[in-house]
Amino acid sequence: MTKEGRGFLRKTKQREVILSVLRSTDTHPNADWIYEEVKQVLPNVSLGTIYRNLRILVESGEALELCYGSAASRFDGNPQNHYHFVCEKCENVYDLKVPVNDEVARRLSDVTGHLITDHRLEFYGICKDCKVYNDASTRHED
Amino acid sequence: MTKEGRGFLRKTKQREVILSVLRSTDTHPNADWIYEEVKQVLPNVSLGTIYRNLRILVESGEALELCYGSAASRFDGNPQNHYHFVCEKCENVYDLKVPVNDEVARRLSDVTGHLITDHRLEFYGICKDCKVYNDASTRHED
DNA sequence: TTACATGCAAACTCTTTGCCACCAG
DNA sequence: CTGGTGGCAAAGAGTTTGCATGTAA
């Protein structure tokens, strides 16, 4: 109910290849890498199509989008690690007042062999305030 | 040791105001919002200065950077929620094979009053492979 | 005095969009 | 047929950077 929103998806060669490329790797590629891969099968594919389809795949729940690096960053004046809740409706970011669990990181360092120095935990959903409108009636389609 | 790297920071009015603006709010503002606020105190400040200083503050550990939305996104063909480890050296993203904890989200929903439907947990550090080079000698400065 | 920092604007990167032809259903 | 979709290229948003000037230490 949160992630759908498209009447129906036509099945196209492009979308098919994009999804299969995405499923064939565990390197968490970016759009450009996917573009290069897809081009080997469909030389005429365009970057715009890659982006359009990735968005569709993410929105329809067939892929996850991870965001790193710098783009539309938001900043937090509290340098202590703490967790956040992001409202997908109003886009507000709330600080959560729960203790940070460094235990997990330490344990995972042992299990994985990686040196884990930091972690970030974010929750997503609809915030208290936005929920009110949603509950009142379910006519909100955005 | 991970986040430092600058010899010394000169104390400037701009940096001071930026930091105080950042600390005066809990709205997790973006660069542009901070720019507007700082301008009310220093009308001639430039966006470039805001960006430069935010980066410095983040790197020196005085602020956190949160990244949402679309920019340099990476994608994951596995739509099931799972956790990641990001190597800050080689920038590889590894899938972690640990069970997803939906319990926390449920509990937090109760505590906070927000409707939490999703969460994301990411770990950061130096991966197994990069650690080797780091351990061998500490001459790596990038 | 000497680097580091700033202001300004141009350059960049990544992503989105408009337009029209095209094709799956 | 018909509306979703693709290719192409232009536009956008957000961020970085080069350069000359300014300034903290």
GROMACS .gro file of C-alpha atoms (C1' of nucleotides) in nm:
model
  334
    1MET     CA    1   0.000   0.000   0.000
    2THR     CA    2   0.291   0.227   0.051
    3LYS     CA    3   0.506   0.125  -0.237
    4GLU     CA    4   0.260   0.046  -0.514
    5GLY     CA    5   0.075   0.309  -0.707
    6ARG     CA    6   0.101   0.209  -1.072
    7GLY     CA    7  -0.194   0.058  -1.247
    8PHE     CA    8  -0.010  -0.205  -1.437
    9LEU     CA    9   0.334  -0.263  -1.573
   10ARG     CA   10   0.382  -0.352  -1.934
   11LYS     CA   11   0.642  -0.617  -1.981
   12THR     CA   12   0.930  -0.486  -2.191
   13LYS     CA   13   1.262  -0.625  -2.294
   14GLN     CA   14   1.441  -0.335  -2.129
   15ARG     CA   15   1.279  -0.377  -1.792
   16GLU     CA   16   1.337  -0.748  -1.806
   17VAL     CA   17   1.708  -0.712  -1.876
   18ILE     CA   18   1.754  -0.444  -1.615
   19LEU     CA   19   1.598  -0.661  -1.350
   20SER     CA   20   1.798  -0.964  -1.449
   21VAL     CA   21   2.122  -0.765  -1.444
   22LEU     CA   22   2.029  -0.640  -1.102
   23ARG     CA   23   1.956  -0.989  -0.978
   24SER     CA   24   2.272  -1.133  -1.123
   25THR     CA   25   2.503  -0.938  -0.897
   26ASP     CA   26   2.557  -0.864  -0.533
   27THR     CA   27   2.779  -0.564  -0.587
   28HIS     CA   28   2.501  -0.312  -0.528
   29PRO     CA   29   2.572  -0.130  -0.851
   30ASN     CA   30   2.476   0.224  -0.937
   31ALA     CA   31   2.265   0.327  -1.233
   32ASP     CA   32   2.563   0.379  -1.457
   33TRP     CA   33   2.708   0.035  -1.402
   34ILE     CA   34   2.371  -0.119  -1.472
   35TYR     CA   35   2.350   0.091  -1.785
   36GLU     CA   36   2.680  -0.048  -1.911
   37GLU     CA   37   2.572  -0.402  -1.844
   38VAL     CA   38   2.234  -0.365  -2.007
   39LYS     CA   39   2.399  -0.207  -2.309
   40GLN     CA   40   2.580  -0.531  -2.379
   41VAL     CA   41   2.245  -0.693  -2.440
   42LEU     CA   42   2.055  -0.394  -2.570
   43PRO     CA   43   2.309  -0.160  -2.727
   44ASN     CA   44   2.051   0.110  -2.794
   45VAL     CA   45   1.918   0.137  -2.443
   46SER     CA   46   1.933   0.483  -2.291
   47LEU     CA   47   2.032   0.599  -1.946
   48GLY     CA   48   1.692   0.757  -1.903
   49THR     CA   49   1.532   0.418  -1.944
   50ILE     CA   50   1.760   0.274  -1.680
   51TYR     CA   51   1.663   0.541  -1.434
   52ARG     CA   52   1.295   0.520  -1.516
   53ASN     CA   53   1.291   0.146  -1.468
   54LEU     CA   54   1.499   0.143  -1.156
   55ARG     CA   55   1.252   0.383  -1.005
   56ILE     CA   56   0.964   0.161  -1.110
   57LEU     CA   57   1.134  -0.147  -0.972
   58VAL     CA   58   1.201   0.022  -0.642
   59GLU     CA   59   0.848   0.155  -0.618
   60SER     CA   60   0.696  -0.179  -0.699
   61GLY     CA   61   0.911  -0.344  -0.437
   62GLU     CA   62   1.129  -0.549  -0.670
   63ALA     CA   63   1.451  -0.378  -0.577
   64LEU     CA   64   1.598  -0.178  -0.293
   65GLU     CA   65   1.757   0.161  -0.325
   66LEU     CA   66   2.053   0.242  -0.107
   67CYS     CA   67   2.171   0.596  -0.081
   68TYR     CA   68   2.525   0.688   0.003
   69GLY     CA   69   2.757   0.970  -0.071
   70SER     CA   70   2.649   1.320  -0.129
   71ALA     CA   71   2.317   1.411  -0.268
   72ALA     CA   72   2.041   1.590  -0.097
   73SER     CA   73   2.218   1.532   0.227
   74ARG     CA   74   2.073   1.643   0.554
   75PHE     CA   75   2.279   1.723   0.857
   76ASP     CA   76   2.259   1.660   1.227
   77GLY     CA   77   2.433   1.884   1.475
   78ASN     CA   78   2.451   1.601   1.726
   79PRO     CA   79   2.765   1.407   1.645
   80GLN     CA   80   2.680   1.126   1.885
   81ASN     CA   81   2.546   0.826   1.705
   82HIS     CA   82   2.172   0.796   1.742
   83TYR     CA   83   1.886   0.657   1.544
   84HIS     CA   84   1.632   0.827   1.322
   85PHE     CA   85   1.279   0.785   1.207
   86VAL     CA   86   1.190   0.921   0.865
   87CYS     CA   87   0.832   0.998   0.776
   88GLU     CA   88   0.768   0.904   0.417
   89LYS     CA   89   0.479   1.147   0.397
   90CYS     CA   90   0.607   1.476   0.536
   91GLU     CA   91   0.973   1.378   0.508
   92ASN     CA   92   1.049   1.495   0.859
   93VAL     CA   93   1.334   1.324   1.035
   94TYR     CA   94   1.289   1.251   1.402
   95ASP     CA   95   1.556   1.163   1.653
   96LEU     CA   96   1.483   0.847   1.844
   97LYS     CA   97   1.565   0.834   2.208
   98VAL     CA   98   1.669   0.474   2.233
   99PRO     CA   99   2.008   0.351   2.344
  100VAL     CA  100   2.259   0.285   2.069
  101ASN     CA  101   2.354  -0.078   2.045
  102ASP     CA  102   2.727  -0.108   1.986
  103GLU     CA  103   2.718  -0.469   2.089
  104VAL     CA  104   2.586  -0.585   1.752
  105ALA     CA  105   2.862  -0.406   1.568
  106ARG     CA  106   3.124  -0.566   1.786
  107ARG     CA  107   2.974  -0.909   1.740
  108LEU     CA  108   2.951  -0.861   1.363
  109SER     CA  109   3.312  -0.753   1.350
  110ASP     CA  110   3.404  -1.095   1.482
  111VAL     CA  111   3.168  -1.289   1.260
  112THR     CA  112   3.247  -1.111   0.935
  113GLY     CA  113   3.612  -1.028   0.975
  114HIS     CA  114   3.548  -0.668   0.876
  115LEU     CA  115   3.649  -0.386   1.103
  116ILE     CA  116   3.320  -0.225   1.194
  117THR     CA  117   3.360   0.119   1.343
  118ASP     CA  118   3.019   0.266   1.299
  119HIS     CA  119   2.661   0.192   1.216
  120ARG     CA  120   2.343   0.367   1.124
  121LEU     CA  121   1.991   0.257   1.196
  122GLU     CA  122   1.699   0.431   1.032
  123PHE     CA  123   1.331   0.360   1.060
  124TYR     CA  124   1.074   0.449   0.799
  125GLY     CA  125   0.700   0.488   0.802
  126ILE     CA  126   0.431   0.742   0.869
  127CYS     CA  127   0.476   0.976   1.160
  128LYS     CA  128   0.228   1.037   1.435
  129ASP     CA  129   0.102   1.359   1.279
  130CYS     CA  130   0.060   1.232   0.925
  131LYS     CA  131  -0.111   0.922   1.054
  132VAL     CA  132  -0.404   1.133   1.168
  133TYR     CA  133  -0.489   1.240   0.814
  134ASN     CA  134  -0.438   0.891   0.688
  135ASP     CA  135  -0.665   0.739   0.949
  136ALA     CA  136  -0.941   0.994   0.907
  137SER     CA  137  -1.010   0.867   0.560
  138THR     CA  138  -0.818   0.658   0.313
  139ARG     CA  139  -0.858   0.888   0.019
  140HIS     CA  140  -0.498   1.001   0.023
  141GLU     CA  141  -0.334   0.892  -0.299
  142ASP     CA  142  -0.074   1.167  -0.328
  143MET     CA  143   4.173   0.827   1.334
  144THR     CA  144   3.921   0.760   1.064
  145LYS     CA  145   3.749   1.092   1.047
  146GLU     CA  146   4.027   1.341   1.107
  147GLY     CA  147   4.284   1.439   0.853
  148ARG     CA  148   4.307   1.816   0.861
  149GLY     CA  149   4.602   1.981   1.024
  150PHE     CA  150   4.419   2.254   1.202
  151LEU     CA  151   4.102   2.448   1.169
  152ARG     CA  152   4.107   2.821   1.170
  153LYS     CA  153   3.822   2.968   1.367
  154THR     CA  154   3.605   3.180   1.143
  155LYS     CA  155   3.281   3.362   1.191
  156GLN     CA  156   3.121   3.158   0.914
  157ARG     CA  157   3.210   2.821   1.058
  158GLU     CA  158   3.099   2.934   1.398
  159VAL     CA  159   2.759   3.047   1.277
  160ILE     CA  160   2.707   2.737   1.066
  161LEU     CA  161   2.774   2.513   1.360
  162SER     CA  162   2.552   2.710   1.591
  163VAL     CA  163   2.269   2.704   1.339
  164LEU     CA  164   2.314   2.332   1.308
  165ARG     CA  165   2.307   2.287   1.682
  166SER     CA  166   2.007   2.507   1.730
  167THR     CA  167   1.770   2.277   1.548
  168ASP     CA  168   1.662   1.918   1.543
  169THR     CA  169   1.503   1.930   1.200
  170HIS     CA  170   1.799   1.773   1.022
  171PRO     CA  171   1.819   2.051   0.767
  172ASN     CA  172   1.983   2.035   0.428
  173ALA     CA  173   2.258   2.264   0.306
  174ASP     CA  174   2.019   2.510   0.153
  175TRP     CA  175   1.815   2.560   0.466
  176ILE     CA  176   2.132   2.616   0.665
  177TYR     CA  177   2.243   2.863   0.402
  178GLU     CA  178   1.926   3.065   0.444
  179GLU     CA  179   1.963   3.070   0.821
  180VAL     CA  180   2.328   3.168   0.815
  181LYS     CA  181   2.250   3.446   0.569
  182GLN     CA  182   2.036   3.616   0.831
  183VAL     CA  183   2.348   3.664   1.039
  184LEU     CA  184   2.605   3.689   0.761
  185PRO     CA  185   2.424   3.822   0.455
  186ASN     CA  186   2.727   3.780   0.230
  187VAL     CA  187   2.793   3.418   0.305
  188SER     CA  188   2.803   3.193   0.002
  189LEU     CA  189   2.659   2.850  -0.057
  190GLY     CA  190   3.005   2.721  -0.134
  191THR     CA  191   3.117   2.815   0.213
  192ILE     CA  192   2.824   2.631   0.361
  193TYR     CA  193   2.912   2.315   0.173
  194ARG     CA  194   3.281   2.344   0.249
  195ASN     CA  195   3.219   2.388   0.617
  196LEU     CA  196   2.957   2.120   0.645
  197ARG     CA  197   3.205   1.879   0.495
  198ILE     CA  198   3.471   1.990   0.740
  199LEU     CA  199   3.234   1.958   1.033
  200VAL     CA  200   3.133   1.611   0.926
  201GLU     CA  201   3.489   1.502   0.869
  202SER     CA  202   3.604   1.638   1.201
  203GLY     CA  203   3.320   1.458   1.374
  204GLU     CA  204   3.122   1.762   1.481
  205ALA     CA  205   2.818   1.680   1.274
  206LEU     CA  206   2.652   1.383   1.114
  207GLU     CA  207   2.554   1.359   0.752
  208LEU     CA  208   2.239   1.173   0.662
  209CYS     CA  209   2.175   1.083   0.305
  210TYR     CA  210   1.828   1.033   0.167
  211GLY     CA  211   1.660   1.077  -0.163
  212SER     CA  212   1.828   1.033  -0.491
  213ALA     CA  213   2.193   1.089  -0.548
  214ALA     CA  214   2.458   0.842  -0.625
  215SER     CA  215   2.211   0.572  -0.536
  216ARG     CA  216   2.305   0.211  -0.549
  217PHE     CA  217   2.060  -0.067  -0.603
  218ASP     CA  218   2.001  -0.410  -0.463
  219GLY     CA  219   1.818  -0.677  -0.656
  220ASN     CA  220   1.713  -0.848  -0.338
  221PRO     CA  221   1.395  -0.677  -0.226
  222GLN     CA  222   1.390  -0.855   0.109
  223ASN     CA  223   1.511  -0.631   0.386
  224HIS     CA  224   1.864  -0.716   0.490
  225TYR     CA  225   2.160  -0.535   0.635
  226HIS     CA  226   2.471  -0.399   0.473
  227PHE     CA  227   2.828  -0.329   0.553
  228VAL     CA  228   2.998  -0.047   0.366
  229CYS     CA  229   3.374  -0.031   0.340
  230GLU     CA  230   3.489   0.327   0.368
  231LYS     CA  231   3.809   0.249   0.184
  232CYS     CA  232   3.707   0.054  -0.126
  233GLU     CA  233   3.342   0.157  -0.105
  234ASN     CA  234   3.221  -0.196  -0.159
  235VAL     CA  235   2.887  -0.284  -0.011
  236TYR     CA  236   2.853  -0.626   0.145
  237ASP     CA  237   2.534  -0.807   0.232
  238LEU     CA  238   2.524  -0.928   0.589
  239LYS     CA  239   2.375  -1.262   0.664
  240VAL     CA  240   2.217  -1.184   0.995
  241PRO     CA  241   1.849  -1.214   1.073
  242VAL     CA  242   1.645  -0.899   1.036
  243ASN     CA  243   1.505  -0.776   1.361
  244ASP     CA  244   1.149  -0.658   1.309
  245GLU     CA  245   1.085  -0.674   1.680
  246VAL     CA  246   1.260  -0.343   1.745
  247ALA     CA  247   1.051  -0.166   1.485
  248ARG     CA  248   0.733  -0.302   1.638
  249ARG     CA  249   0.837  -0.197   1.983
  250LEU     CA  250   0.937   0.150   1.864
  251SER     CA  251   0.604   0.191   1.692
  252ASP     CA  252   0.441   0.156   2.032
  253VAL     CA  253   0.683   0.381   2.214
  254THR     CA  254   0.691   0.663   1.963
  255GLY     CA  255   0.341   0.659   1.822
  256HIS     CA  256   0.474   0.661   1.468
  257LEU     CA  257   0.374   0.391   1.225
  258ILE     CA  258   0.701   0.216   1.149
  259THR     CA  259   0.685  -0.002   0.843
  260ASP     CA  260   1.046  -0.043   0.755
  261HIS     CA  261   1.398   0.002   0.874
  262ARG     CA  262   1.750   0.002   0.745
  263LEU     CA  263   2.064  -0.092   0.927
  264GLU     CA  264   2.404  -0.019   0.780
  265PHE     CA  265   2.745  -0.081   0.922
  266TYR     CA  266   3.056   0.112   0.828
  267GLY     CA  267   3.422   0.045   0.860
  268ILE     CA  268   3.711  -0.118   0.680
  269CYS     CA  269   3.649  -0.446   0.507
  270LYS     CA  270   3.847  -0.761   0.552
  271ASP     CA  271   4.045  -0.705   0.233
  272CYS     CA  272   4.133  -0.341   0.288
  273LYS     CA  273   4.229  -0.416   0.645
  274VAL     CA  274   4.523  -0.621   0.520
  275TYR     CA  275   4.685  -0.320   0.357
  276ASN     CA  276   4.609  -0.107   0.655
  277ASP     CA  277   4.761  -0.350   0.899
  278ALA     CA  278   5.074  -0.413   0.695
  279SER     CA  279   5.183  -0.057   0.751
  280THR     CA  280   5.012   0.260   0.845
  281ARG     CA  281   5.134   0.467   0.555
  282HIS     CA  282   4.801   0.477   0.380
  283GLU     CA  283   4.675   0.832   0.371
  284ASP     CA  284   4.470   0.807   0.055
  285DT     C1'  285   5.352   3.704   0.707
  286DT     C1'  286   5.142   3.277   0.570
  287DA     C1'  287   4.831   2.948   0.494
  288DC     C1'  288   4.374   2.854   0.542
  289DA     C1'  289   3.913   3.041   0.435
  290DT     C1'  290   3.576   3.308   0.175
  291DG     C1'  291   3.286   3.483  -0.218
  292DC     C1'  292   3.165   3.413  -0.665
  293DA     C1'  293   3.068   3.172  -1.051
  294DA     C1'  294   3.157   2.813  -1.350
  295DA     C1'  295   3.180   2.329  -1.380
  296DC     C1'  296   3.030   1.865  -1.255
  297DT     C1'  297   2.764   1.461  -1.138
  298DC     C1'  298   2.366   1.229  -1.103
  299DT     C1'  299   1.886   1.221  -1.208
  300DT     C1'  300   1.460   1.371  -1.412
  301DT     C1'  301   1.171   1.518  -1.794
  302DG     C1'  302   0.952   1.661  -2.247
  303DC     C1'  303   0.866   1.507  -2.680
  304DC     C1'  304   0.748   1.196  -3.021
  305DA     C1'  305   0.781   0.753  -3.218
  306DC     C1'  306   0.693   0.276  -3.089
  307DC     C1'  307   0.489  -0.141  -2.936
  308DA     C1'  308   0.264  -0.471  -2.579
  309DG     C1'  309  -0.187  -0.594  -2.453
  310DC     C1'  310  -0.626   0.101  -3.113
  311DT     C1'  311  -0.421   0.307  -2.677
  312DG     C1'  312  -0.172   0.427  -2.326
  313DG     C1'  313   0.247   0.279  -2.116
  314DT     C1'  314   0.737   0.288  -2.270
  315DG     C1'  315   1.179   0.386  -2.499
  316DG     C1'  316   1.538   0.688  -2.713
  317DC     C1'  317   1.735   1.121  -2.715
  318DA     C1'  318   1.869   1.533  -2.551
  319DA     C1'  319   1.792   1.916  -2.272
  320DA     C1'  320   1.700   2.069  -1.819
  321DG     C1'  321   1.738   2.035  -1.307
  322DA     C1'  322   1.899   1.974  -0.846
  323DG     C1'  323   2.264   1.943  -0.548
  324DT     C1'  324   2.746   1.975  -0.480
  325DT     C1'  325   3.224   2.075  -0.584
  326DT     C1'  326   3.604   2.361  -0.737
  327DG     C1'  327   3.934   2.730  -0.935
  328DC     C1'  328   4.072   3.169  -0.857
  329DA     C1'  329   4.164   3.604  -0.657
  330DT     C1'  330   4.100   3.828  -0.225
  331DG     C1'  331   4.060   3.839   0.267
  332DT     C1'  332   4.195   3.722   0.740
  333DA     C1'  333   4.309   3.444   1.172
  334DA     C1'  334   4.709   3.313   1.412
   0.00000   0.00000   0.00000
